[in-house]
């Protein structure tokens, strides 16, 4: 169980890093409206969905 939890924590960290790069690329390409950049609900919702799927 400890090995599994270690892997899950590492993968969660990998996802966080990937998602940050994804948001950065979207912003550079003009795909994110700057006025909504600091609004977190969509990002948090996506993250929540990912974690729920990932944990199941």
Short mmCIF file of C-alpha atoms in Angstrom, two decimals:
data_model
loop_
_atom_site.label_atom_id
_atom_site.label_comp_id
_atom_site.label_asym_id
_atom_site.label_seq_id
_atom_site.Cartn_x
_atom_site.Cartn_y
_atom_site.Cartn_z
CA UNK A 1 0.00 0.00 0.00
CA UNK A 2 2.84 2.41 0.81
CA UNK A 3 4.40 1.86 -2.61
CA UNK A 4 1.07 2.49 -4.30
CA UNK A 5 0.49 5.68 -2.32
CA UNK A 6 4.00 6.89 -3.18
CA UNK A 7 3.33 6.35 -6.88
CA UNK A 8 -0.03 8.12 -6.63
CA UNK A 9 1.53 11.14 -4.92
CA UNK A 10 4.23 11.34 -7.59
CA UNK A 11 1.65 11.07 -10.37
CA UNK A 12 -0.47 13.77 -8.76
CA UNK A 13 2.62 16.00 -8.71
CA UNK A 14 3.26 15.16 -12.35
CA UNK A 15 -0.31 16.14 -13.19
CA UNK A 16 0.00 19.44 -11.33
CA UNK A 17 3.15 20.23 -13.30
CA UNK A 18 1.55 19.21 -16.60
CA UNK A 19 -1.57 21.28 -15.89
CA UNK A 20 0.50 24.37 -15.08
CA UNK A 21 2.35 24.00 -18.40
CA UNK A 22 -0.97 23.45 -20.19
CA UNK A 23 -2.41 26.68 -18.76
CA UNK A 24 0.75 28.57 -19.67
CA UNK A 25 0.59 27.34 -23.28
CA UNK A 26 -3.11 28.22 -23.51
CA UNK A 27 -2.36 31.72 -22.31
CA UNK A 28 0.53 32.14 -24.76
CA UNK A 29 -1.72 31.01 -27.62
CA UNK A 30 -4.48 33.37 -26.53
CA UNK A 31 -6.87 30.58 -25.63
CA UNK A 32 -7.50 31.91 -22.12
CA UNK A 33 -9.37 35.16 -21.65
CA UNK A 34 -7.06 37.33 -19.49
CA UNK A 35 -10.04 38.77 -17.60
CA UNK A 36 -10.94 35.28 -16.34
CA UNK A 37 -7.36 34.14 -15.77
CA UNK A 38 -7.54 34.57 -11.99
CA UNK A 39 -10.95 32.94 -11.70
CA UNK A 40 -10.42 29.43 -10.36
CA UNK A 41 -13.76 27.55 -10.60
CA UNK A 42 -13.17 25.90 -14.00
CA UNK A 43 -9.60 24.97 -13.13
CA UNK A 44 -10.65 23.65 -9.74
CA UNK A 45 -13.55 21.73 -11.27
CA UNK A 46 -11.26 20.07 -13.82
CA UNK A 47 -8.73 19.26 -11.13
CA UNK A 48 -11.45 17.83 -8.91
CA UNK A 49 -12.76 15.65 -11.75
CA UNK A 50 -9.26 14.41 -12.51
CA UNK A 51 -8.57 13.55 -8.87
CA UNK A 52 -11.94 11.81 -8.48
CA UNK A 53 -11.33 9.67 -11.55
CA UNK A 54 -7.71 9.11 -10.58
CA UNK A 55 -8.61 8.03 -7.03
CA UNK A 56 -11.31 5.61 -8.20
#
